[in-house]
Every structure is written in structure tokens, then in C-alpha cells.
Amino acid sequence: MSFYSLDYEKERFIQLAKKNTRSFYEHHDQIPSSAGQVELAKELVEEMKEIGLEAYYNKKTAFAIGKLSKNVTDDITPIGFFAHVDTADFNANNIRPQVHEHYDGQKIVLDQAKNIVLDSAEFPDLLTLKDQTLITSDGHTLLGVDDKAGITGALAMLRYLTEHSEIEHGDVFVAFGPDEEIGCGGQYFDIADFPGVEFAYTLDNGRPGDFTYDTFNASEVTIHIKGTVVHPGEAYGLMVNATTLMNDFLSNLPQDQVPEKSRNHDGYFLVLHTQSSVDHADISMIIRDFDQAEFNHKEQFIYNLVKKLNQKYGKGRFTVKIREQYENIYNYIKDKPYIVNLALDAYRKSGLTTNVHSFRGGTDGNFISPKGIPTPNLFNGGGNYHGRYEYVTVEQIDKLAETLTNIIMEHLRQTRNGRNEKPLEKYW
Ligand SMILES: [Zn+2]
């Protein structure tokens, strides 16, 4: 039993997947970073109009915006959904989606000659998708499940609601945005395009049932170190070698708080790049932590270490800049449990097993939440994101459409009968 039309969802996803909408960090000074994204966003505007929404393309932000107006007289707050049109940093030329009807759980040879095989022995999650309609790439490109599955699910939900006008609902806003994969899209979003929206959800990575409202806090650290160059033969007591100072800094970093020794709810310091000579040295690094106090503590650790080393080597040898990249969504959700409870109530109504987990990264919601619209993440289905082994099933996309519809219906029901305000429990 499907919720909407599996045929529509399959065909629409395949059409979307074929479009090259890869984003490029090297063009992040343009909005959006590639022309394919503009084309797709404009096409989605036309489709939303055809479905019956008010829709437009925001030229400044490259977002396609749609509004499905409420069909009740209740005083109900609008809610929003986001999916992104761009795909990750992987070949997206000539994407040829392959459909495997009634997937048998066995390995799939994507390219015999090049021995490109999608094997359930290597990716055991595939075994949970037996008998479903599995879609993969031909092994030479990504498929673009992330986030074309999210877009397809949202379109199916909009079609379902407009075809079933007897279903009551409040205002629903949808935004299809650019450049999520290069960390820009959410920053561009203009909340004037979501008037009155109380909260929203992104439809990004994750399996049906996954839910995320806890992400990293993130900052970028750059350190510059000044040395003193003297002829080595006459250097006694005079030369200050910036490389030696850099090594001192690096050896004072907490050696156990690094990505390769961190998991679950741990944060870390990561040295990304160093370069040095006698004259000067540069370090670029990032700090990540879920917990706000721990995160502040990590930033303070860097400031203190720089201060200590300046005392040791002389004032002004070390200079540091810390730039905040994004903030944990949890900071904006923790006092608003309804946003989480509503989604999880809808998950249960859709027959999903809920899996609330922390996400060791950032999403569009990290940029949208501080603008005033708290935005945790739902899911888009599929797996093996960002590469040649990406896959999704039509049934997972259908489950997304059903879940979105249930969120909308549940929001009206709980607006009328009382919101589920059960306080959030720390699950980590
Ligand atoms: Zn994504």
C-alpha cells in the first residue's frame, strides 16, 4: 500500500536526478554557484504553480518559494519545509538512474567492465530494502538522492494535499534552496519569504525515522606566527624560528580531542593545514562541539594557549582569529519541545521507528535557526550519500511524503486539542 503514487514518485525522482545541479565551492562568490541550480529552481516554481501554490523564484537568494494556503479558519501558525537543489562534490555529468524493481537484496553490478558493484555484504542497510523499487546510478556519477529525494517527497506531499482538498491544514511553506553542500544556501535564505512561519524542517540526509535537532557548534581558527630571520651563522640568541614556535603550539593541543578519537557526542580540534618557514608560520584549524559550554571552553583553550606562548616567546609572536561558522540547532530548540514532539508524533502515525540522533556536522538548519525559524532535520531516505554508490527506494520517498502530510495534519490537530509540550529528554 502506498501513500501517494509510486509511479509519480519514481518518474519525478528520475527526472530530477538526471539534472546536473552540482554546487562548486570555488564559485561560492556567486549565488548560486552553478547555472543548473537556477534552472531547476525555476522549474520547481512552475511545478508548484501547476500544483496550485503561490510560488516564485527569489533572484537574490536563488530559493524557489511556494505557499500552500490554509483551508481552515483556525488561527494556526504556518510551518515550512526545506530541501536543497544542489548535489555534492562528485561527478554529476550524464547521470543515468538505474531502476531495480523488486530488489532482491543481492549485489548489483553497476559496471561489469570496471568492476563497480553495489554489494549488500558491504552495505548491509540494503538488506532492509528487499522487494522495494531501488534506484541507483550507473556507477560513474552520484545519483543525487541528497537532496532530490527530499524535493520529490515534498512535491508528492503538495500534490496529495491539493488532490485531497477535504484534508484540513494550515499554511504550508516550501523552499527549495541552493548550495547546501558548500555550506552557503542556508545563509542566503531570507526569512521574509516565510512570513509568520513558526518553525520548519529540512528534508536532508537520513533514513525514514531518523530525526536530528542536535548538531555541532563550529568555528574556524587561523593562527599566524612571526619569527625572526638572522643569518644562521650569527643566530645565537637572536633567531626566532617560527617553525619551532608552531611545533610548540601544536604539541600543546589536547591530543585525545581529535576526530579519529571522537564519536557520538564528543567534540574535537582538527588541524587542517600548516605551513611554516623560519620567518613565519600559519595554522588553520577547526573546532567542533555539540555542547555550548564545552565549545566555548575549546575556544578559550586556544586563546589561553596563544597568550601563554606569547608570554614565553614575546608579545605579538602569535596572533589568533576565531570565526564562528555555525551554531548548534539545539540552542534554538531546547525550549521548544513541540517542534520535536510534533515530528515524532507524525513519525509514529506514519508507522516509523523513531531514531533521534546527533549529527556530527551542520545543515541548512544551522543557518536558518538563528534567523528566527528553528529548523531541525527530518530525513530524505536512501544511503551512501555523495558518491557513486548512492541509492534510494521509491517506497522511502513515499514514506517521506506521508510523514510530511502527517506533520501538517498533526499540527492542526494539536493546535485545536493542545500541543504536545513534553520536555525534551537528553538522549545522548
Ligand atoms: Zn543534503
Short mmCIF file of C-alpha atoms and ligand atoms in Angstrom, two decimals:
data_model
loop_
_atom_site.label_atom_id
_atom_site.label_comp_id
_atom_site.label_asym_id
_atom_site.label_seq_id
_atom_site.Cartn_x
_atom_site.Cartn_y
_atom_site.Cartn_z
CA MET A 1 0.00 0.00 0.00
CA SER A 2 1.45 3.27 -1.00
CA PHE A 3 0.57 6.68 0.38
CA TYR A 4 0.74 8.67 -2.84
CA SER A 5 1.60 7.39 -6.33
CA LEU A 6 4.76 5.29 -6.52
CA ASP A 7 4.79 5.80 -10.30
CA TYR A 8 4.77 9.57 -9.94
CA GLU A 9 7.44 9.47 -7.24
CA LYS A 10 9.65 7.16 -9.31
CA GLU A 11 9.36 9.17 -12.53
CA ARG A 12 9.69 12.56 -10.86
CA PHE A 13 12.74 11.48 -8.88
CA ILE A 14 14.42 10.11 -12.02
CA GLN A 15 13.80 13.36 -13.93
CA LEU A 16 15.21 15.39 -11.06
CA ALA A 17 18.21 13.09 -10.61
CA LYS A 18 19.21 13.45 -14.28
CA LYS A 19 19.69 17.20 -13.94
CA ASN A 20 23.23 18.27 -13.17
CA THR A 21 22.92 20.66 -10.21
CA ARG A 22 26.31 20.12 -8.61
CA SER A 23 27.47 23.06 -6.49
CA PHE A 24 31.05 24.35 -6.59
CA TYR A 25 32.83 25.81 -3.60
CA GLU A 26 35.26 27.64 -5.90
CA HIS A 27 32.27 29.62 -7.24
CA HIS A 28 30.73 30.35 -3.84
CA ASP A 29 31.02 34.09 -4.51
CA GLN A 30 28.14 33.63 -6.99
CA ILE A 31 24.57 32.90 -5.87
CA PRO A 32 24.04 30.13 -6.71
CA SER A 33 27.38 28.55 -7.55
CA SER A 34 26.17 26.83 -10.75
CA ALA A 35 23.65 27.53 -13.54
CA GLY A 36 21.97 24.12 -13.28
CA GLN A 37 20.61 25.10 -9.89
CA VAL A 38 18.84 28.19 -11.28
CA GLU A 39 17.21 26.12 -14.00
CA LEU A 40 15.93 23.54 -11.56
CA ALA A 41 14.71 26.12 -9.02
CA LYS A 42 12.72 27.91 -11.76
CA GLU A 43 11.31 24.63 -12.99
CA LEU A 44 10.16 23.84 -9.44
CA VAL A 45 8.43 27.22 -9.24
CA GLU A 46 6.42 26.33 -12.36
CA GLU A 47 5.58 22.92 -10.94
CA MET A 48 4.39 24.41 -7.64
CA LYS A 49 2.17 26.84 -9.57
CA GLU A 50 0.78 23.96 -11.60
CA ILE A 51 0.01 22.09 -8.36
CA GLY A 52 -1.91 25.16 -7.16
CA LEU A 53 0.51 27.02 -4.91
CA GLU A 54 1.56 30.66 -4.94
CA ALA A 55 5.20 30.35 -5.99
CA TYR A 56 8.14 32.49 -7.09
CA TYR A 57 11.87 32.44 -7.57
CA ASN A 58 13.86 34.75 -5.28
CA LYS A 59 16.61 36.00 -7.57
CA LYS A 60 18.72 37.37 -4.73
CA THR A 61 18.87 34.14 -2.72
CA ALA A 62 18.25 31.57 -5.52
CA PHE A 63 15.46 29.96 -3.49
CA ALA A 64 12.27 28.64 -5.09
CA ILE A 65 9.45 29.51 -2.67
CA GLY A 66 5.96 28.04 -2.57
CA LYS A 67 2.96 28.62 -0.35
CA LEU A 68 0.01 26.30 0.05
CA SER A 69 -2.66 28.43 1.71
CA LYS A 70 -4.70 27.16 4.60
CA ASN A 71 -8.21 25.83 4.03
CA VAL A 72 -9.43 26.33 7.62
CA THR A 73 -10.39 29.43 9.59
CA ASP A 74 -8.37 28.36 12.64
CA ASP A 75 -5.69 30.66 13.98
CA ILE A 76 -2.82 28.31 13.17
CA THR A 77 0.86 29.17 12.70
CA PRO A 78 2.37 28.45 9.26
CA ILE A 79 5.10 25.82 9.08
CA GLY A 80 7.84 25.33 6.49
CA PHE A 81 9.93 22.67 4.77
CA PHE A 82 13.32 22.97 3.11
CA ALA A 83 15.05 20.77 0.55
CA HIS A 84 18.15 21.70 -1.44
CA VAL A 85 18.53 21.58 -5.22
CA ASP A 86 22.32 21.19 -5.37
CA THR A 87 24.27 17.94 -5.21
CA ALA A 88 27.59 17.13 -3.57
CA ASP A 89 31.12 17.44 -4.84
CA PHE A 90 31.15 14.37 -7.11
CA ASN A 91 30.73 13.77 -10.83
CA ALA A 92 27.19 14.73 -11.90
CA ASN A 93 27.66 14.70 -15.69
CA ASN A 94 25.28 12.44 -17.56
CA ILE A 95 23.57 10.84 -14.55
CA ARG A 96 21.77 7.67 -15.66
CA PRO A 97 19.46 6.38 -12.91
CA GLN A 98 19.04 2.60 -12.87
CA VAL A 99 15.76 1.16 -11.59
CA HIS A 100 15.81 -2.23 -9.86
CA GLU A 101 12.18 -3.31 -9.39
CA HIS A 102 11.56 -5.80 -6.56
CA TYR A 103 15.16 -5.52 -5.35
CA ASP A 104 16.26 -8.97 -4.19
CA GLY A 105 18.87 -7.88 -1.62
CA GLN A 106 21.71 -9.27 -3.72
CA LYS A 107 24.68 -7.40 -5.09
CA ILE A 108 24.15 -5.16 -8.11
CA VAL A 109 26.77 -4.92 -10.82
CA LEU A 110 26.73 -1.28 -11.89
CA ASP A 111 29.60 -1.59 -14.37
CA GLN A 112 30.88 -5.03 -15.29
CA ALA A 113 34.00 -3.86 -17.15
CA LYS A 114 35.14 -1.55 -14.37
CA ASN A 115 34.00 -3.91 -11.63
CA ILE A 116 31.80 -1.30 -9.93
CA VAL A 117 29.48 -3.27 -7.65
CA LEU A 118 26.93 -2.21 -5.05
CA ASP A 119 27.11 -5.06 -2.59
CA SER A 120 24.78 -5.66 0.35
CA ALA A 121 27.65 -7.52 2.05
CA GLU A 122 29.50 -4.21 2.14
CA PHE A 123 26.38 -2.03 2.71
CA PRO A 124 24.08 -4.20 4.85
CA ASP A 125 21.39 -1.49 5.05
CA LEU A 126 20.44 -2.58 1.55
CA LEU A 127 19.03 -5.78 3.04
CA THR A 128 16.29 -3.75 4.72
CA LEU A 129 15.08 -2.61 1.28
CA LYS A 130 14.25 -6.03 -0.20
CA ASP A 131 11.21 -6.12 -2.52
CA GLN A 132 11.25 -2.34 -2.86
CA THR A 133 11.97 -0.37 -6.04
CA LEU A 134 15.63 0.52 -5.65
CA ILE A 135 17.22 3.30 -7.72
CA THR A 136 20.99 3.61 -8.16
CA SER A 137 23.35 5.43 -10.52
CA ASP A 138 25.28 3.56 -13.23
CA GLY A 139 28.37 3.71 -11.02
CA HIS A 140 30.04 6.63 -12.83
CA THR A 141 28.24 9.51 -11.17
CA LEU A 142 26.42 10.17 -7.95
CA LEU A 143 22.66 9.75 -8.02
CA GLY A 144 21.74 12.94 -6.18
CA VAL A 145 19.42 11.33 -3.64
CA ASP A 146 20.73 14.13 -1.45
CA ASP A 147 18.55 16.03 -1.89
CA LYS A 148 16.38 15.18 -4.91
CA ALA A 149 14.63 12.57 -2.78
CA GLY A 150 13.74 15.38 -0.37
CA ILE A 151 12.38 17.51 -3.23
CA THR A 152 10.35 14.59 -4.62
CA GLY A 153 8.87 13.83 -1.20
CA ALA A 154 7.84 17.46 -0.75
CA LEU A 155 6.24 17.61 -4.21
CA ALA A 156 4.32 14.39 -3.57
CA MET A 157 3.04 15.82 -0.26
CA LEU A 158 1.89 19.03 -2.01
CA ARG A 159 0.12 17.03 -4.72
CA TYR A 160 -1.54 14.78 -2.15
CA LEU A 161 -2.89 17.74 -0.16
CA THR A 162 -4.20 19.58 -3.23
CA GLU A 163 -5.78 16.43 -4.64
CA HIS A 164 -7.44 15.72 -1.27
CA SER A 165 -8.99 19.10 -0.58
CA GLU A 166 -11.07 17.51 2.19
CA ILE A 167 -7.92 17.30 4.34
CA GLU A 168 -7.77 20.39 6.54
CA HIS A 169 -4.47 22.16 7.01
CA GLY A 170 -2.83 25.46 7.93
CA ASP A 171 -0.46 27.47 5.73
CA VAL A 172 2.45 25.39 4.45
CA PHE A 173 5.58 26.99 3.03
CA VAL A 174 8.15 25.12 0.96
CA ALA A 175 11.62 26.34 -0.03
CA PHE A 176 13.96 24.64 -2.48
CA GLY A 177 17.35 26.22 -1.97
CA PRO A 178 20.85 26.29 -3.46
CA ASP A 179 24.37 25.44 -2.33
CA GLU A 180 23.67 23.47 0.85
CA GLU A 181 26.61 21.19 0.11
CA ILE A 182 29.06 24.09 0.17
CA GLY A 183 27.57 25.49 3.39
CA CYS A 184 26.08 28.63 1.80
CA GLY A 185 22.40 28.14 0.95
CA GLY A 186 21.00 28.44 4.46
CA GLN A 187 22.97 31.65 4.95
CA TYR A 188 21.30 33.20 1.90
CA PHE A 189 17.74 32.35 2.94
CA ASP A 190 15.57 35.41 3.53
CA ILE A 191 13.00 34.83 6.27
CA ALA A 192 10.76 37.43 4.61
CA ASP A 193 9.98 34.56 2.19
CA PHE A 194 8.47 32.59 5.11
CA PRO A 195 6.16 35.21 6.68
CA GLY A 196 4.87 34.11 10.08
CA VAL A 197 6.44 30.66 9.88
CA GLU A 198 6.92 29.46 13.44
CA PHE A 199 9.31 26.60 12.67
CA ALA A 200 10.45 24.48 9.75
CA TYR A 201 12.17 21.21 8.92
CA THR A 202 14.91 20.34 6.47
CA LEU A 203 14.45 17.14 4.43
CA ASP A 204 18.04 16.13 4.21
CA ASN A 205 20.14 13.01 4.81
CA GLY A 206 18.82 10.17 6.90
CA ARG A 207 16.69 7.05 6.75
CA PRO A 208 12.94 7.13 7.38
CA GLY A 209 12.60 7.53 11.15
CA ASP A 210 15.81 9.48 11.66
CA PHE A 211 15.45 12.86 13.32
CA THR A 212 18.12 15.43 14.23
CA TYR A 213 17.96 18.56 16.32
CA ASP A 214 21.46 18.36 17.76
CA THR A 215 24.40 19.32 15.56
CA PHE A 216 27.86 20.71 16.06
CA ASN A 217 28.76 24.23 17.05
CA ALA A 218 31.51 25.12 14.64
CA SER A 219 34.31 27.64 14.34
CA GLU A 220 37.32 28.19 12.19
CA VAL A 221 40.65 29.17 13.75
CA THR A 222 43.56 30.82 11.97
CA ILE A 223 46.86 31.40 13.73
CA HIS A 224 49.75 33.45 12.42
CA ILE A 225 53.22 33.17 13.95
CA LYS A 226 56.03 35.68 13.39
CA GLY A 227 59.65 34.54 13.53
CA THR A 228 62.90 36.49 13.33
CA VAL A 229 65.26 35.64 10.48
CA VAL A 230 69.01 36.01 11.14
CA HIS A 231 71.92 34.51 9.24
CA PRO A 232 72.27 31.03 10.78
CA GLY A 233 76.00 31.58 11.41
CA GLU A 234 75.26 34.56 13.63
CA ALA A 235 71.95 33.41 15.02
CA TYR A 236 72.92 32.67 18.61
CA GLY A 237 70.36 34.19 20.93
CA LEU A 238 68.79 36.14 18.07
CA MET A 239 66.98 33.86 15.65
CA VAL A 240 63.38 33.01 16.46
CA ASN A 241 62.28 30.13 14.26
CA ALA A 242 58.56 30.31 13.53
CA THR A 243 58.53 26.57 12.78
CA THR A 244 59.75 25.82 16.31
CA LEU A 245 57.03 28.06 17.76
CA MET A 246 54.42 26.38 15.59
CA ASN A 247 55.51 22.94 16.81
CA ASP A 248 55.23 24.14 20.39
CA PHE A 249 51.66 25.27 19.73
CA LEU A 250 50.68 22.02 18.04
CA SER A 251 52.18 19.82 20.76
CA ASN A 252 50.13 21.70 23.37
CA LEU A 253 46.80 20.85 21.74
CA PRO A 254 44.79 18.14 23.53
CA GLN A 255 45.98 15.02 21.73
CA ASP A 256 42.91 12.97 22.64
CA GLN A 257 40.34 15.50 21.35
CA VAL A 258 40.79 14.80 17.65
CA PRO A 259 38.31 13.42 15.08
CA GLU A 260 39.93 10.00 14.97
CA LYS A 261 39.37 9.61 18.70
CA SER A 262 35.90 11.21 18.82
CA ARG A 263 32.44 9.80 18.31
CA ASN A 264 28.82 10.15 19.45
CA HIS A 265 28.66 13.37 21.44
CA ASP A 266 32.41 14.14 21.59
CA GLY A 267 33.81 17.31 20.10
CA TYR A 268 37.29 17.88 18.68
CA PHE A 269 40.08 20.14 17.45
CA LEU A 270 41.27 19.47 13.92
CA VAL A 271 44.42 20.94 12.40
CA LEU A 272 43.60 21.19 8.71
CA HIS A 273 46.68 22.81 7.27
CA THR A 274 50.02 24.22 8.37
CA GLN A 275 52.82 25.97 6.55
CA SER A 276 55.98 27.34 8.01
CA SER A 277 59.40 28.83 7.45
CA VAL A 278 61.86 30.50 9.82
CA ASP A 279 60.21 33.82 9.07
CA HIS A 280 56.56 32.93 9.66
CA ALA A 281 54.06 30.11 10.12
CA ASP A 282 50.32 29.69 9.61
CA ILE A 283 47.96 27.17 11.11
CA SER A 284 44.38 26.68 10.04
CA MET A 285 42.14 24.54 12.17
CA ILE A 286 38.53 23.97 13.13
CA ILE A 287 36.74 23.41 16.44
CA ARG A 288 33.61 21.30 16.75
CA ASP A 289 31.44 20.55 19.77
CA PHE A 290 27.77 19.83 20.47
CA ASP A 291 27.79 21.26 23.96
CA GLN A 292 27.82 25.06 24.08
CA ALA A 293 29.87 25.25 27.31
CA GLU A 294 32.40 22.72 26.02
CA PHE A 295 32.60 24.59 22.74
CA ASN A 296 33.25 27.91 24.49
CA HIS A 297 35.83 26.11 26.60
CA LYS A 298 37.62 24.87 23.48
CA GLU A 299 37.74 28.37 22.00
CA GLN A 300 39.01 29.72 25.31
CA PHE A 301 41.67 27.00 25.36
CA ILE A 302 43.08 28.37 22.09
CA TYR A 303 43.07 31.96 23.36
CA ASN A 304 44.81 30.87 26.57
CA LEU A 305 47.41 28.84 24.74
CA VAL A 306 48.24 31.77 22.46
CA LYS A 307 48.52 34.04 25.48
CA LYS A 308 50.81 31.58 27.26
CA LEU A 309 53.07 31.20 24.22
CA ASN A 310 53.23 34.96 23.72
CA GLN A 311 54.41 35.23 27.32
CA LYS A 312 57.03 32.59 26.59
CA TYR A 313 58.29 33.89 23.24
CA GLY A 314 57.47 37.59 23.35
CA LYS A 315 54.36 39.65 22.79
CA GLY A 316 52.90 39.58 19.30
CA ARG A 317 54.62 36.42 18.09
CA PHE A 318 51.26 34.64 17.91
CA THR A 319 48.06 36.19 16.63
CA VAL A 320 44.77 34.31 16.52
CA LYS A 321 41.43 34.78 14.76
CA ILE A 322 38.41 32.66 15.59
CA ARG A 323 35.39 32.90 13.29
CA GLU A 324 32.14 31.24 14.26
CA GLN A 325 30.81 29.18 11.32
CA TYR A 326 27.54 27.91 12.73
CA GLU A 327 25.70 27.21 15.94
CA ASN A 328 24.02 24.04 17.22
CA ILE A 329 20.32 23.88 16.28
CA TYR A 330 19.67 22.54 19.79
CA ASN A 331 20.27 26.05 21.20
CA TYR A 332 17.14 27.16 19.34
CA ILE A 333 15.06 24.05 20.00
CA LYS A 334 15.74 23.19 23.61
CA ASP A 335 12.96 25.40 24.99
CA LYS A 336 10.54 24.50 22.18
CA PRO A 337 9.85 20.79 22.60
CA TYR A 338 6.68 20.99 20.49
CA ILE A 339 8.76 21.20 17.31
CA VAL A 340 10.40 17.87 18.11
CA ASN A 341 7.34 16.18 19.61
CA LEU A 342 5.16 17.13 16.64
CA ALA A 343 7.57 15.49 14.19
CA LEU A 344 7.94 12.36 16.30
CA ASP A 345 4.17 12.07 16.79
CA ALA A 346 3.85 12.22 12.99
CA TYR A 347 6.60 9.59 12.59
CA ARG A 348 4.67 7.19 14.82
CA LYS A 349 1.47 7.91 12.90
CA SER A 350 3.37 7.01 9.72
CA GLY A 351 4.48 3.71 11.25
CA LEU A 352 8.13 4.70 11.54
CA THR A 353 10.52 3.61 14.25
CA THR A 354 11.96 6.87 15.54
CA ASN A 355 15.71 7.28 15.73
CA VAL A 356 16.70 10.60 17.30
CA HIS A 357 20.41 11.10 16.95
CA SER A 358 23.10 13.76 16.99
CA PHE A 359 24.53 14.78 13.64
CA ARG A 360 28.30 15.22 13.56
CA GLY A 361 28.16 18.09 11.09
CA GLY A 362 25.98 21.02 10.10
CA THR A 363 22.89 21.50 7.93
CA ASP A 364 20.93 24.41 6.44
CA GLY A 365 19.08 24.48 9.78
CA ASN A 366 22.24 25.73 11.49
CA PHE A 367 21.94 28.95 9.49
CA ILE A 368 18.15 29.25 9.34
CA SER A 369 17.50 28.66 13.06
CA PRO A 370 19.44 31.76 14.24
CA LYS A 371 17.41 33.86 11.77
CA GLY A 372 14.33 33.14 13.88
CA ILE A 373 12.87 29.93 12.41
CA PRO A 374 14.04 26.90 14.42
CA THR A 375 14.73 24.19 11.82
CA PRO A 376 15.69 20.62 12.77
CA ASN A 377 16.19 17.85 10.20
CA LEU A 378 13.86 15.03 9.21
CA PHE A 379 15.21 12.64 6.51
CA ASN A 380 15.17 12.08 2.77
CA GLY A 381 15.66 8.30 2.61
CA GLY A 382 18.37 6.40 0.82
CA GLY A 383 22.00 5.94 1.72
CA ASN A 384 25.70 6.12 0.73
CA TYR A 385 25.31 9.86 0.08
CA HIS A 386 27.72 11.87 -2.04
CA GLY A 387 29.21 9.14 -4.20
CA ARG A 388 28.79 6.51 -6.88
CA TYR A 389 27.06 4.06 -4.51
CA GLU A 390 24.15 6.33 -3.61
CA TYR A 391 20.73 4.69 -3.62
CA VAL A 392 17.15 5.31 -2.57
CA THR A 393 13.88 3.43 -2.89
CA VAL A 394 10.62 4.84 -4.20
CA GLU A 395 8.93 3.47 -1.09
CA GLN A 396 11.20 5.58 1.13
CA ILE A 397 10.30 8.72 -0.83
CA ASP A 398 6.63 7.80 -0.46
CA LYS A 399 7.17 7.42 3.30
CA LEU A 400 8.63 10.91 3.37
CA ALA A 401 5.55 12.32 1.60
CA GLU A 402 3.30 10.54 4.09
CA THR A 403 5.31 11.79 7.07
CA LEU A 404 5.24 15.41 5.86
CA THR A 405 1.48 15.19 5.40
CA ASN A 406 1.11 13.75 8.90
CA ILE A 407 3.17 16.60 10.38
CA ILE A 408 0.86 19.11 8.70
CA MET A 409 -2.30 17.29 9.84
CA GLU A 410 -0.96 16.73 13.35
CA HIS A 411 -0.08 20.44 13.64
CA LEU A 412 -3.72 21.37 13.04
CA ARG A 413 -4.98 18.64 15.37
CA GLN A 414 -2.65 19.72 18.18
CA THR A 415 -3.39 23.41 17.56
CA ARG A 416 -7.03 22.55 18.24
CA ASN A 417 -6.60 19.99 21.02
CA GLY A 418 -3.44 21.13 22.79
CA ARG A 419 0.19 20.86 21.83
CA ASN A 420 2.45 18.04 22.94
CA GLU A 421 4.85 20.10 25.07
CA LYS A 422 6.53 17.16 26.81
CA PRO A 423 10.04 18.42 27.75
CA LEU A 424 12.89 17.10 25.64
CA GLU A 425 14.97 14.41 27.23
CA LYS A 426 18.68 14.23 26.63
CA TYR A 427 19.04 11.06 24.60
CA TRP A 428 22.83 11.16 24.43
ZN ZN B 1 21.95 17.30 1.69
#
